[in-house]
Amino acid sequence: MKRNILFLLMLAGCGWFVLGIPMRGQLEFSLIENRSLQKWPEFSLDAFAQGTYQEAIDSFLNDQLMYSEQIKAVVKKVQRLPADCLIQFNESQNAEEPNSEPDVERPKETFEYIALGKGIYRYGDSGYLIYRPGETIDFTSYQRFADTMNPLIDQLNDIDFYAYFITTSSAIDFNAETPADRYFPFVSQHLNVKQIERFAVNDFDDYRKYFYKSDHHWNHVGSYMGYRNLLAMLKPEETPMNPLGEICFDELDFQGSSARLTAYFDTHETFCAYQMPEDLNITVMINGLEGSYGQEQEYFNHEYDAEKGASHYGSFYGGDNGEVLFINPEKEGNLLVLGNSFDNAVVKLLSHHYHEVRVIDWRYYEAETGQPFDLTETVRMMEADQVLFIGDNWFFKIDE
């Protein structure tokens, strides 16, 4: 009897791996493998006769089984075990003879900061051009930002305010004994928003996963992660979109903002991007005029400026404008975004989840629209449900 019950439980568990797929829905993209996943194939006698239909079914089950992503992650770790063990063995053979000193944790890889000017450094031989926080920080301008925004937040108490703080190289010294963002704690403690989250960069290993070598912005991997984090904070009931694929433009020698500012062009990298689903029903208005934001499709058609030093981040995702408005007739909710160029890569993705996303860059708003920006007036005019502050540490301050 016990054997029969155990068998039935095992059978039910195995069945769940397959039967749970319709309840969960089909996945489109694997972040672990960085590729699109096989959907349920359409049946045809020709495909069945050639065996391609059966192969597609096999791929579908491999890709869509319940918990397949978690299983693949475990398998990858197991596959790396022999190599990891070999590395550890070689390190132990090359290590110095043990002595009476206690074991010390091996430090993370660090490089020398080599000044290039404009506050930008070449980080040794890593190939990265980065910023570096000063030894001491004056938080006066950050306090001024909080002192300016908090009364408005209190006044608009029927609106939910959020903040997303992006840790970049200007906020963390990678060579510090314990690298840590030195700005986020102050901002999170002094800005009275409903919720504040951080795009976490805790060391140089994190940084080079999510940021360009020659540009201070986050790359396609970082900005896509930022989009998912933002949606989880702002609209957790919404399902994030998955990339249709990754495209790298091998013929482009990407020289980003940091390279252009310092005229240092010895750092080379390939510009890559995720191809995301489109919604042709979304209307875009730039400073009150209908237009388009970003040139993704032109890039995918290989229609771009291939000259050295071209601003591919701004061209691909969209530039810095005083006001950009996305209108999606199929969605509900209005979001006001106040940010800097870091939001360029995520606001179009967020527009798939809102009726209206209005993006304000107050550095350019008055010059491009002919009037000063008024937060209270804008929130009431657009009937905003949420307001989002987003940017790196340079955004969350007001200079005199």
PDB file of N, CA, C and O in Angstrom, residues 89-157:
ATOM      1  N   PHE A  89      42.433  23.344  -6.983  1.00  0.00           N
ATOM      2  CA  PHE A  89      43.592  22.473  -6.776  1.00  0.00           C
ATOM      3  C   PHE A  89      44.872  23.161  -7.247  1.00  0.00           C
ATOM      4  O   PHE A  89      45.899  23.151  -6.556  1.00  0.00           O
ATOM      5  N   ASN A  90      44.808  23.790  -8.449  1.00  0.00           N
ATOM      6  CA  ASN A  90      45.988  24.474  -8.975  1.00  0.00           C
ATOM      7  C   ASN A  90      46.400  25.632  -8.073  1.00  0.00           C
ATOM      8  O   ASN A  90      47.588  25.876  -7.847  1.00  0.00           O
ATOM      9  N   GLU A  91      45.412  26.354  -7.564  1.00  0.00           N
ATOM     10  CA  GLU A  91      45.720  27.467  -6.669  1.00  0.00           C
ATOM     11  C   GLU A  91      46.373  26.978  -5.390  1.00  0.00           C
ATOM     12  O   GLU A  91      47.291  27.604  -4.864  1.00  0.00           O
ATOM     13  N   SER A  92      45.901  25.821  -4.901  1.00  0.00           N
ATOM     14  CA  SER A  92      46.491  25.290  -3.669  1.00  0.00           C
ATOM     15  C   SER A  92      47.925  24.814  -3.909  1.00  0.00           C
ATOM     16  O   SER A  92      48.780  24.933  -3.039  1.00  0.00           O
ATOM     17  N   GLN A  93      48.192  24.292  -5.136  1.00  0.00           N
ATOM     18  CA  GLN A  93      49.551  23.848  -5.442  1.00  0.00           C
ATOM     19  C   GLN A  93      50.511  25.022  -5.592  1.00  0.00           C
ATOM     20  O   GLN A  93      51.691  24.918  -5.272  1.00  0.00           O
ATOM     21  N   ASN A  94      49.964  26.141  -6.093  1.00  0.00           N
ATOM     22  CA  ASN A  94      50.819  27.307  -6.315  1.00  0.00           C
ATOM     23  C   ASN A  94      50.903  28.213  -5.100  1.00  0.00           C
ATOM     24  O   ASN A  94      51.658  29.186  -5.101  1.00  0.00           O
ATOM     25  N   ALA A  95      50.125  27.908  -4.086  1.00  0.00           N
ATOM     26  CA  ALA A  95      50.113  28.766  -2.903  1.00  0.00           C
ATOM     27  C   ALA A  95      51.411  28.622  -2.123  1.00  0.00           C
ATOM     28  O   ALA A  95      52.123  27.618  -2.222  1.00  0.00           O
ATOM     29  N   GLU A  96      51.706  29.656  -1.354  1.00  0.00           N
ATOM     30  CA  GLU A  96      52.900  29.597  -0.523  1.00  0.00           C
ATOM     31  C   GLU A  96      52.700  28.609   0.611  1.00  0.00           C
ATOM     32  O   GLU A  96      51.583  28.232   0.957  1.00  0.00           O
ATOM     33  N   GLU A  97      53.804  28.176   1.205  1.00  0.00           N
ATOM     34  CA  GLU A  97      53.734  27.246   2.305  1.00  0.00           C
ATOM     35  C   GLU A  97      52.931  27.859   3.455  1.00  0.00           C
ATOM     36  O   GLU A  97      53.070  29.048   3.743  1.00  0.00           O
ATOM     37  N   PRO A  98      52.080  27.074   4.095  1.00  0.00           N
ATOM     38  CA  PRO A  98      51.290  27.623   5.188  1.00  0.00           C
ATOM     39  C   PRO A  98      52.177  28.060   6.347  1.00  0.00           C
ATOM     40  O   PRO A  98      53.239  27.508   6.585  1.00  0.00           O
ATOM     41  N   ASN A  99      51.739  29.099   7.045  1.00  0.00           N
ATOM     42  CA  ASN A  99      52.471  29.552   8.213  1.00  0.00           C
ATOM     43  C   ASN A  99      51.496  29.704   9.356  1.00  0.00           C
ATOM     44  O   ASN A  99      50.359  29.258   9.296  1.00  0.00           O
ATOM     45  N   SER A 100      51.950  30.330  10.412  1.00  0.00           N
ATOM     46  CA  SER A 100      51.119  30.435  11.602  1.00  0.00           C
ATOM     47  C   SER A 100      50.059  31.518  11.481  1.00  0.00           C
ATOM     48  O   SER A 100      49.200  31.641  12.343  1.00  0.00           O
ATOM     49  N   GLU A 101      50.106  32.339  10.394  1.00  0.00           N
ATOM     50  CA  GLU A 101      49.119  33.394  10.220  1.00  0.00           C
ATOM     51  C   GLU A 101      47.766  32.790   9.856  1.00  0.00           C
ATOM     52  O   GLU A 101      47.692  31.780   9.143  1.00  0.00           O
ATOM     53  N   PRO A 102      46.669  33.379  10.311  1.00  0.00           N
ATOM     54  CA  PRO A 102      45.347  32.870   9.949  1.00  0.00           C
ATOM     55  C   PRO A 102      45.079  33.067   8.468  1.00  0.00           C
ATOM     56  O   PRO A 102      45.672  33.934   7.812  1.00  0.00           O
ATOM     57  N   ASP A 103      44.174  32.235   7.916  1.00  0.00           N
ATOM     58  CA  ASP A 103      43.813  32.348   6.509  1.00  0.00           C
ATOM     59  C   ASP A 103      43.189  33.710   6.239  1.00  0.00           C
ATOM     60  O   ASP A 103      42.392  34.215   7.025  1.00  0.00           O
ATOM     61  N   VAL A 104      43.556  34.295   5.099  1.00  0.00           N
ATOM     62  CA  VAL A 104      43.015  35.584   4.693  1.00  0.00           C
ATOM     63  C   VAL A 104      42.265  35.391   3.383  1.00  0.00           C
ATOM     64  O   VAL A 104      42.763  34.736   2.470  1.00  0.00           O
ATOM     65  N   GLU A 105      41.063  35.945   3.286  1.00  0.00           N
ATOM     66  CA  GLU A 105      40.272  35.807   2.071  1.00  0.00           C
ATOM     67  C   GLU A 105      40.997  36.458   0.898  1.00  0.00           C
ATOM     68  O   GLU A 105      41.522  37.553   1.004  1.00  0.00           O
ATOM     69  N   ARG A 106      41.036  35.738  -0.231  1.00  0.00           N
ATOM     70  CA  ARG A 106      41.713  36.254  -1.413  1.00  0.00           C
ATOM     71  C   ARG A 106      40.995  37.516  -1.899  1.00  0.00           C
ATOM     72  O   ARG A 106      39.788  37.507  -2.115  1.00  0.00           O
ATOM     73  N   PRO A 107      41.714  38.629  -2.084  1.00  0.00           N
ATOM     74  CA  PRO A 107      41.047  39.871  -2.500  1.00  0.00           C
ATOM     75  C   PRO A 107      40.533  39.783  -3.925  1.00  0.00           C
ATOM     76  O   PRO A 107      41.044  39.028  -4.748  1.00  0.00           O
ATOM     77  N   LYS A 108      39.489  40.567  -4.220  1.00  0.00           N
ATOM     78  CA  LYS A 108      38.973  40.630  -5.567  1.00  0.00           C
ATOM     79  C   LYS A 108      39.969  41.350  -6.464  1.00  0.00           C
ATOM     80  O   LYS A 108      40.813  42.112  -6.009  1.00  0.00           O
ATOM     81  N   GLU A 109      39.860  41.098  -7.764  1.00  0.00           N
ATOM     82  CA  GLU A 109      40.769  41.705  -8.724  1.00  0.00           C
ATOM     83  C   GLU A 109      40.560  43.217  -8.738  1.00  0.00           C
ATOM     84  O   GLU A 109      39.439  43.708  -8.858  1.00  0.00           O
ATOM     85  N   THR A 110      41.622  43.966  -8.617  1.00  0.00           N
ATOM     86  CA  THR A 110      41.556  45.423  -8.678  1.00  0.00           C
ATOM     87  C   THR A 110      42.611  45.924  -9.656  1.00  0.00           C
ATOM     88  O   THR A 110      43.580  45.234  -9.977  1.00  0.00           O
ATOM     89  N   PHE A 111      42.388  47.161 -10.125  1.00  0.00           N
ATOM     90  CA  PHE A 111      43.302  47.780 -11.068  1.00  0.00           C
ATOM     91  C   PHE A 111      43.624  49.186 -10.578  1.00  0.00           C
ATOM     92  O   PHE A 111      42.985  49.719  -9.677  1.00  0.00           O
ATOM     93  N   GLU A 112      44.592  49.789 -11.224  1.00  0.00           N
ATOM     94  CA  GLU A 112      44.986  51.144 -10.855  1.00  0.00           C
ATOM     95  C   GLU A 112      44.082  52.157 -11.549  1.00  0.00           C
ATOM     96  O   GLU A 112      43.760  52.020 -12.736  1.00  0.00           O
ATOM     97  N   TYR A 113      43.652  53.184 -10.793  1.00  0.00           N
ATOM     98  CA  TYR A 113      42.911  54.295 -11.379  1.00  0.00           C
ATOM     99  C   TYR A 113      43.917  55.238 -12.053  1.00  0.00           C
ATOM    100  O   TYR A 113      44.787  55.802 -11.388  1.00  0.00           O
ATOM    101  N   ILE A 114      43.805  55.410 -13.368  1.00  0.00           N
ATOM    102  CA  ILE A 114      44.710  56.274 -14.119  1.00  0.00           C
ATOM    103  C   ILE A 114      43.899  57.434 -14.683  1.00  0.00           C
ATOM    104  O   ILE A 114      43.026  57.244 -15.537  1.00  0.00           O
ATOM    105  N   ALA A 115      44.155  58.647 -14.200  1.00  0.00           N
ATOM    106  CA  ALA A 115      43.354  59.819 -14.556  1.00  0.00           C
ATOM    107  C   ALA A 115      43.520  60.173 -16.031  1.00  0.00           C
ATOM    108  O   ALA A 115      44.636  60.244 -16.558  1.00  0.00           O
ATOM    109  N   LEU A 116      42.356  60.407 -16.701  1.00  0.00           N
ATOM    110  CA  LEU A 116      42.345  60.827 -18.095  1.00  0.00           C
ATOM    111  C   LEU A 116      41.826  62.254 -18.258  1.00  0.00           C
ATOM    112  O   LEU A 116      41.881  62.811 -19.347  1.00  0.00           O
ATOM    113  N   GLY A 117      41.311  62.829 -17.173  1.00  0.00           N
ATOM    114  CA  GLY A 117      40.710  64.152 -17.240  1.00  0.00           C
ATOM    115  C   GLY A 117      39.199  64.067 -17.248  1.00  0.00           C
ATOM    116  O   GLY A 117      38.613  62.995 -17.452  1.00  0.00           O
ATOM    117  N   LYS A 118      38.531  65.215 -16.985  1.00  0.00           N
ATOM    118  CA  LYS A 118      37.065  65.287 -16.940  1.00  0.00           C
ATOM    119  C   LYS A 118      36.487  64.397 -15.844  1.00  0.00           C
ATOM    120  O   LYS A 118      35.313  64.001 -15.904  1.00  0.00           O
ATOM    121  N   GLY A 119      37.303  64.052 -14.846  1.00  0.00           N
ATOM    122  CA  GLY A 119      36.837  63.181 -13.778  1.00  0.00           C
ATOM    123  C   GLY A 119      36.764  61.715 -14.151  1.00  0.00           C
ATOM    124  O   GLY A 119      36.220  60.902 -13.404  1.00  0.00           O
ATOM    125  N   ILE A 120      37.322  61.349 -15.303  1.00  0.00           N
ATOM    126  CA  ILE A 120      37.254  59.975 -15.814  1.00  0.00           C
ATOM    127  C   ILE A 120      38.622  59.309 -15.679  1.00  0.00           C
ATOM    128  O   ILE A 120      39.661  59.948 -15.868  1.00  0.00           O
ATOM    129  N   TYR A 121      38.597  58.021 -15.361  1.00  0.00           N
ATOM    130  CA  TYR A 121      39.819  57.248 -15.154  1.00  0.00           C
ATOM    131  C   TYR A 121      39.821  56.020 -16.068  1.00  0.00           C
ATOM    132  O   TYR A 121      38.763  55.445 -16.348  1.00  0.00           O
ATOM    133  N   ARG A 122      41.001  55.633 -16.492  1.00  0.00           N
ATOM    134  CA  ARG A 122      41.164  54.306 -17.101  1.00  0.00           C
ATOM    135  C   ARG A 122      41.457  53.342 -15.969  1.00  0.00           C
ATOM    136  O   ARG A 122      42.408  53.562 -15.197  1.00  0.00           O
ATOM    137  N   TYR A 123      40.660  52.309 -15.867  1.00  0.00           N
ATOM    138  CA  TYR A 123      40.817  51.382 -14.750  1.00  0.00           C
ATOM    139  C   TYR A 123      41.828  50.308 -15.136  1.00  0.00           C
ATOM    140  O   TYR A 123      41.484  49.181 -15.502  1.00  0.00           O
ATOM    141  N   GLY A 124      43.093  50.698 -15.061  1.00  0.00           N
ATOM    142  CA  GLY A 124      44.193  49.785 -15.355  1.00  0.00           C
ATOM    143  C   GLY A 124      44.069  49.161 -16.732  1.00  0.00           C
ATOM    144  O   GLY A 124      43.750  49.829 -17.713  1.00  0.00           O
ATOM    145  N   ASP A 125      44.319  47.856 -16.801  1.00  0.00           N
ATOM    146  CA  ASP A 125      44.256  47.127 -18.065  1.00  0.00           C
ATOM    147  C   ASP A 125      42.907  46.452 -18.283  1.00  0.00           C
ATOM    148  O   ASP A 125      42.770  45.605 -19.171  1.00  0.00           O
ATOM    149  N   SER A 126      41.911  46.834 -17.491  1.00  0.00           N
ATOM    150  CA  SER A 126      40.593  46.199 -17.623  1.00  0.00           C
ATOM    151  C   SER A 126      39.877  46.626 -18.896  1.00  0.00           C
ATOM    152  O   SER A 126      38.954  45.943 -19.354  1.00  0.00           O
ATOM    153  N   GLY A 127      40.284  47.779 -19.456  1.00  0.00           N
ATOM    154  CA  GLY A 127      39.606  48.296 -20.638  1.00  0.00           C
ATOM    155  C   GLY A 127      38.457  49.222 -20.321  1.00  0.00           C
ATOM    156  O   GLY A 127      37.824  49.768 -21.233  1.00  0.00           O
ATOM    157  N   TYR A 128      38.153  49.433 -19.044  1.00  0.00           N
ATOM    158  CA  TYR A 128      37.004  50.244 -18.646  1.00  0.00           C
ATOM    159  C   TYR A 128      37.419  51.682 -18.341  1.00  0.00           C
ATOM    160  O   TYR A 128      38.439  51.925 -17.701  1.00  0.00           O
ATOM    161  N   LEU A 129      36.586  52.611 -18.801  1.00  0.00           N
ATOM    162  CA  LEU A 129      36.734  54.031 -18.487  1.00  0.00           C
ATOM    163  C   LEU A 129      35.636  54.373 -17.493  1.00  0.00           C
ATOM    164  O   LEU A 129      34.449  54.271 -17.805  1.00  0.00           O
ATOM    165  N   ILE A 130      36.028  54.775 -16.281  1.00  0.00           N
ATOM    166  CA  ILE A 130      35.060  54.913 -15.206  1.00  0.00           C
ATOM    167  C   ILE A 130      35.294  56.192 -14.411  1.00  0.00           C
ATOM    168  O   ILE A 130      36.309  56.858 -14.568  1.00  0.00           O
ATOM    169  N   TYR A 131      34.332  56.511 -13.576  1.00  0.00           N
ATOM    170  CA  TYR A 131      34.462  57.619 -12.636  1.00  0.00           C
ATOM    171  C   TYR A 131      34.921  57.062 -11.284  1.00  0.00           C
ATOM    172  O   TYR A 131      35.060  55.847 -11.111  1.00  0.00           O
ATOM    173  N   ARG A 132      35.114  57.961 -10.328  1.00  0.00           N
ATOM    174  CA  ARG A 132      35.535  57.530  -8.993  1.00  0.00           C
ATOM    175  C   ARG A 132      35.052  58.558  -7.972  1.00  0.00           C
ATOM    176  O   ARG A 132      35.212  59.762  -8.194  1.00  0.00           O
ATOM    177  N   PRO A 133      34.422  58.115  -6.891  1.00  0.00           N
ATOM    178  CA  PRO A 133      33.972  59.081  -5.877  1.00  0.00           C
ATOM    179  C   PRO A 133      35.161  59.705  -5.154  1.00  0.00           C
ATOM    180  O   PRO A 133      36.217  59.100  -5.031  1.00  0.00           O
ATOM    181  N   GLY A 134      34.982  60.937  -4.673  1.00  0.00           N
ATOM    182  CA  GLY A 134      36.038  61.588  -3.924  1.00  0.00           C
ATOM    183  C   GLY A 134      36.234  60.947  -2.562  1.00  0.00           C
ATOM    184  O   GLY A 134      35.379  60.193  -2.078  1.00  0.00           O
ATOM    185  N   GLU A 135      37.355  61.236  -1.938  1.00  0.00           N
ATOM    186  CA  GLU A 135      37.627  60.668  -0.617  1.00  0.00           C
ATOM    187  C   GLU A 135      36.625  61.175   0.417  1.00  0.00           C
ATOM    188  O   GLU A 135      36.257  60.469   1.348  1.00  0.00           O
ATOM    189  N   THR A 136      36.210  62.429   0.260  1.00  0.00           N
ATOM    190  CA  THR A 136      35.179  62.982   1.138  1.00  0.00           C
ATOM    191  C   THR A 136      34.013  63.444   0.275  1.00  0.00           C
ATOM    192  O   THR A 136      34.202  63.872  -0.871  1.00  0.00           O
ATOM    193  N   ILE A 137      32.811  63.365   0.828  1.00  0.00           N
ATOM    194  CA  ILE A 137      31.607  63.714   0.079  1.00  0.00           C
ATOM    195  C   ILE A 137      30.852  64.809   0.817  1.00  0.00           C
ATOM    196  O   ILE A 137      30.597  64.709   2.022  1.00  0.00           O
ATOM    197  N   ASP A 138      30.512  65.852   0.098  1.00  0.00           N
ATOM    198  CA  ASP A 138      29.682  66.927   0.625  1.00  0.00           C
ATOM    199  C   ASP A 138      28.240  66.640   0.200  1.00  0.00           C
ATOM    200  O   ASP A 138      27.915  66.693  -0.990  1.00  0.00           O
ATOM    201  N   PHE A 139      27.387  66.334   1.162  1.00  0.00           N
ATOM    202  CA  PHE A 139      26.009  65.948   0.853  1.00  0.00           C
ATOM    203  C   PHE A 139      25.056  67.146   0.812  1.00  0.00           C
ATOM    204  O   PHE A 139      23.839  66.951   0.779  1.00  0.00           O
ATOM    205  N   THR A 140      25.587  68.356   0.786  1.00  0.00           N
ATOM    206  CA  THR A 140      24.725  69.543   0.811  1.00  0.00           C
ATOM    207  C   THR A 140      23.741  69.549  -0.357  1.00  0.00           C
ATOM    208  O   THR A 140      22.545  69.810  -0.176  1.00  0.00           O
ATOM    209  N   SER A 141      24.229  69.276  -1.558  1.00  0.00           N
ATOM    210  CA  SER A 141      23.351  69.312  -2.733  1.00  0.00           C
ATOM    211  C   SER A 141      22.336  68.169  -2.714  1.00  0.00           C
ATOM    212  O   SER A 141      21.239  68.296  -3.269  1.00  0.00           O
ATOM    213  N   TYR A 142      22.692  67.053  -2.080  1.00  0.00           N
ATOM    214  CA  TYR A 142      21.759  65.927  -1.954  1.00  0.00           C
ATOM    215  C   TYR A 142      20.677  66.246  -0.915  1.00  0.00           C
ATOM    216  O   TYR A 142      19.510  65.877  -1.086  1.00  0.00           O
ATOM    217  N   GLN A 143      21.066  66.935   0.132  1.00  0.00           N
ATOM    218  CA  GLN A 143      20.088  67.387   1.118  1.00  0.00           C
ATOM    219  C   GLN A 143      19.141  68.413   0.487  1.00  0.00           C
ATOM    220  O   GLN A 143      17.937  68.411   0.758  1.00  0.00           O
ATOM    221  N   ARG A 144      19.682  69.272  -0.387  1.00  0.00           N
ATOM    222  CA  ARG A 144      18.865  70.281  -1.059  1.00  0.00           C
ATOM    223  C   ARG A 144      17.806  69.607  -1.943  1.00  0.00           C
ATOM    224  O   ARG A 144      16.667  70.083  -2.042  1.00  0.00           O
ATOM    225  N   PHE A 145      18.189  68.509  -2.611  1.00  0.00           N
ATOM    226  CA  PHE A 145      17.222  67.763  -3.427  1.00  0.00           C
ATOM    227  C   PHE A 145      16.079  67.248  -2.550  1.00  0.00           C
ATOM    228  O   PHE A 145      14.902  67.410  -2.881  1.00  0.00           O
ATOM    229  N   ALA A 146      16.431  66.623  -1.430  1.00  0.00           N
ATOM    230  CA  ALA A 146      15.411  66.093  -0.522  1.00  0.00           C
ATOM    231  C   ALA A 146      14.547  67.210   0.052  1.00  0.00           C
ATOM    232  O   ALA A 146      13.308  67.082   0.129  1.00  0.00           O
ATOM    233  N   ASP A 147      15.173  68.312   0.432  1.00  0.00           N
ATOM    234  CA  ASP A 147      14.426  69.428   1.020  1.00  0.00           C
ATOM    235  C   ASP A 147      13.477  70.062   0.008  1.00  0.00           C
ATOM    236  O   ASP A 147      12.438  70.633   0.385  1.00  0.00           O
ATOM    237  N   THR A 148      13.825  69.991  -1.279  1.00  0.00           N
ATOM    238  CA  THR A 148      12.964  70.541  -2.326  1.00  0.00           C
ATOM    239  C   THR A 148      11.813  69.600  -2.653  1.00  0.00           C
ATOM    240  O   THR A 148      10.668  70.038  -2.855  1.00  0.00           O
ATOM    241  N   MET A 149      12.088  68.300  -2.706  1.00  0.00           N
ATOM    242  CA  MET A 149      11.080  67.330  -3.128  1.00  0.00           C
ATOM    243  C   MET A 149      10.139  66.903  -2.010  1.00  0.00           C
ATOM    244  O   MET A 149       8.946  66.667  -2.250  1.00  0.00           O
ATOM    245  N   ASN A 150      10.624  66.798  -0.795  1.00  0.00           N
ATOM    246  CA  ASN A 150       9.784  66.268   0.284  1.00  0.00           C
ATOM    247  C   ASN A 150       8.518  67.083   0.529  1.00  0.00           C
ATOM    248  O   ASN A 150       7.436  66.496   0.734  1.00  0.00           O
ATOM    249  N   PRO A 151       8.555  68.436   0.542  1.00  0.00           N
ATOM    250  CA  PRO A 151       7.303  69.178   0.711  1.00  0.00           C
ATOM    251  C   PRO A 151       6.304  68.918  -0.415  1.00  0.00           C
ATOM    252  O   PRO A 151       5.082  68.867  -0.170  1.00  0.00           O
ATOM    253  N   LEU A 152       6.797  68.740  -1.651  1.00  0.00           N
ATOM    254  CA  LEU A 152       5.908  68.436  -2.773  1.00  0.00           C
ATOM    255  C   LEU A 152       5.311  67.042  -2.636  1.00  0.00           C
ATOM    256  O   LEU A 152       4.136  66.826  -2.945  1.00  0.00           O
ATOM    257  N   ILE A 153       6.137  66.107  -2.171  1.00  0.00           N
ATOM    258  CA  ILE A 153       5.637  64.746  -1.938  1.00  0.00           C
ATOM    259  C   ILE A 153       4.560  64.760  -0.861  1.00  0.00           C
ATOM    260  O   ILE A 153       3.522  64.091  -0.990  1.00  0.00           O
ATOM    261  N   ASP A 154       4.783  65.526   0.199  1.00  0.00           N
ATOM    262  CA  ASP A 154       3.789  65.628   1.268  1.00  0.00           C
ATOM    263  C   ASP A 154       2.514  66.309   0.771  1.00  0.00           C
ATOM    264  O   ASP A 154       1.401  65.906   1.140  1.00  0.00           O
ATOM    265  N   GLN A 155       2.664  67.311  -0.070  1.00  0.00           N
ATOM    266  CA  GLN A 155       1.504  68.026  -0.608  1.00  0.00           C
ATOM    267  C   GLN A 155       0.665  67.124  -1.511  1.00  0.00           C
ATOM    268  O   GLN A 155      -0.573  67.166  -1.478  1.00  0.00           O
ATOM    269  N   LEU A 156       1.348  66.306  -2.324  1.00  0.00           N
ATOM    270  CA  LEU A 156       0.662  65.387  -3.254  1.00  0.00           C
ATOM    271  C   LEU A 156       0.518  64.020  -2.594  1.00  0.00           C
ATOM    272  O   LEU A 156       0.928  62.996  -3.147  1.00  0.00           O
ATOM    273  N   ASN A 157      -0.076  64.002  -1.409  1.00  0.00           N
ATOM    274  CA  ASN A 157      -0.108  62.765  -0.623  1.00  0.00           C
ATOM    275  C   ASN A 157      -1.068  61.711  -1.157  1.00  0.00           C
ATOM    276  O   ASN A 157      -1.139  60.606  -0.624  1.00  0.00           O
TER     277      ASN A 157
END
